[in-house]
Amino acid sequence: IAAERISARTVFPLETLDTIAATAARRIALEEAKRLGALHAEIYTDLGYDLVPIAPAPVEARTAFLRAQLVA
C-alpha cells in the first residue's frame, strides 16, 4: 500500500476520552489503551503518515471536525 501510494497519507487518531468501560470484548485498561494509541502514532509517523489528532469531545463534534478536515 505504501509503496504503491494507494492510501491516503493523513491519519486521524482519536484521542482518549480518559475513561474506558470493560466489557466481554474489551479487556484493555485505560493506561494500556493510551500506550497502544501512542504506539500507533509512532508507527504511522515513522511510516511517513501525517497525523491529525481528533481531540476528546462528543461524537457530533468529533464527526464535524473530521468532515471539515476531509473537505479542506
Short mmCIF file of C-alpha atoms in Angstrom, two decimals, residues 13-66:
data_model
loop_
_atom_site.label_atom_id
_atom_site.label_comp_id
_atom_site.label_asym_id
_atom_site.label_seq_id
_atom_site.Cartn_x
_atom_site.Cartn_y
_atom_site.Cartn_z
CA PRO A 13 -6.32 9.13 15.51
CA LEU A 14 -8.98 9.59 18.18
CA GLU A 15 -7.52 10.86 21.43
CA THR A 16 -8.74 9.03 24.51
CA LEU A 17 -11.74 10.20 26.48
CA ASP A 18 -9.83 9.28 29.66
CA THR A 19 -12.41 6.67 30.53
CA ILE A 20 -12.88 3.11 29.43
CA ALA A 21 -15.53 0.55 30.28
CA ALA A 22 -14.53 -3.09 30.47
CA THR A 23 -16.77 -5.43 28.52
CA ALA A 24 -16.55 -9.04 27.43
CA ALA A 25 -14.97 -7.83 24.19
CA ARG A 26 -12.84 -5.01 25.62
CA ARG A 27 -10.39 -6.15 28.24
CA ILE A 28 -7.80 -3.38 27.93
CA ALA A 29 -7.21 -0.92 30.77
CA LEU A 30 -7.05 2.83 30.20
CA GLU A 31 -3.27 3.07 30.59
CA GLU A 32 -2.79 0.18 28.15
CA ALA A 33 -5.11 1.89 25.68
CA LYS A 34 -3.07 5.10 25.94
CA ARG A 35 0.18 3.19 25.34
CA LEU A 36 -1.36 1.44 22.35
CA GLY A 37 -2.50 4.77 20.94
CA ALA A 38 1.00 6.23 21.37
CA LEU A 39 2.50 3.18 19.65
CA HIS A 40 0.10 3.55 16.71
CA ALA A 41 1.02 7.23 16.41
CA GLU A 42 4.74 6.41 16.47
CA ILE A 43 4.40 3.73 13.80
CA TYR A 44 2.27 5.88 11.49
CA THR A 45 4.71 8.78 11.89
CA ASP A 46 7.70 6.52 11.22
CA LEU A 47 5.99 5.34 8.03
CA GLY A 48 5.62 8.93 6.86
CA TYR A 49 1.94 9.50 7.54
CA ASP A 50 0.64 12.87 8.72
CA LEU A 51 -1.32 12.66 11.96
CA VAL A 52 -4.23 14.98 12.69
CA PRO A 53 -5.45 14.00 16.16
CA ILE A 54 -9.13 14.28 16.96
CA ALA A 55 -9.48 15.73 20.46
CA PRO A 56 -11.83 14.34 23.12
CA ALA A 57 -15.32 15.67 22.50
CA PRO A 58 -18.87 14.45 21.95
CA VAL A 59 -19.32 12.24 18.89
CA GLU A 60 -21.03 15.01 16.95
CA ALA A 61 -18.10 17.40 17.49
CA ARG A 62 -15.54 14.77 16.51
CA THR A 63 -17.54 13.97 13.39
CA ALA A 64 -17.81 17.65 12.43
CA PHE A 65 -14.06 18.12 12.90
CA LEU A 66 -13.27 15.09 10.73
#
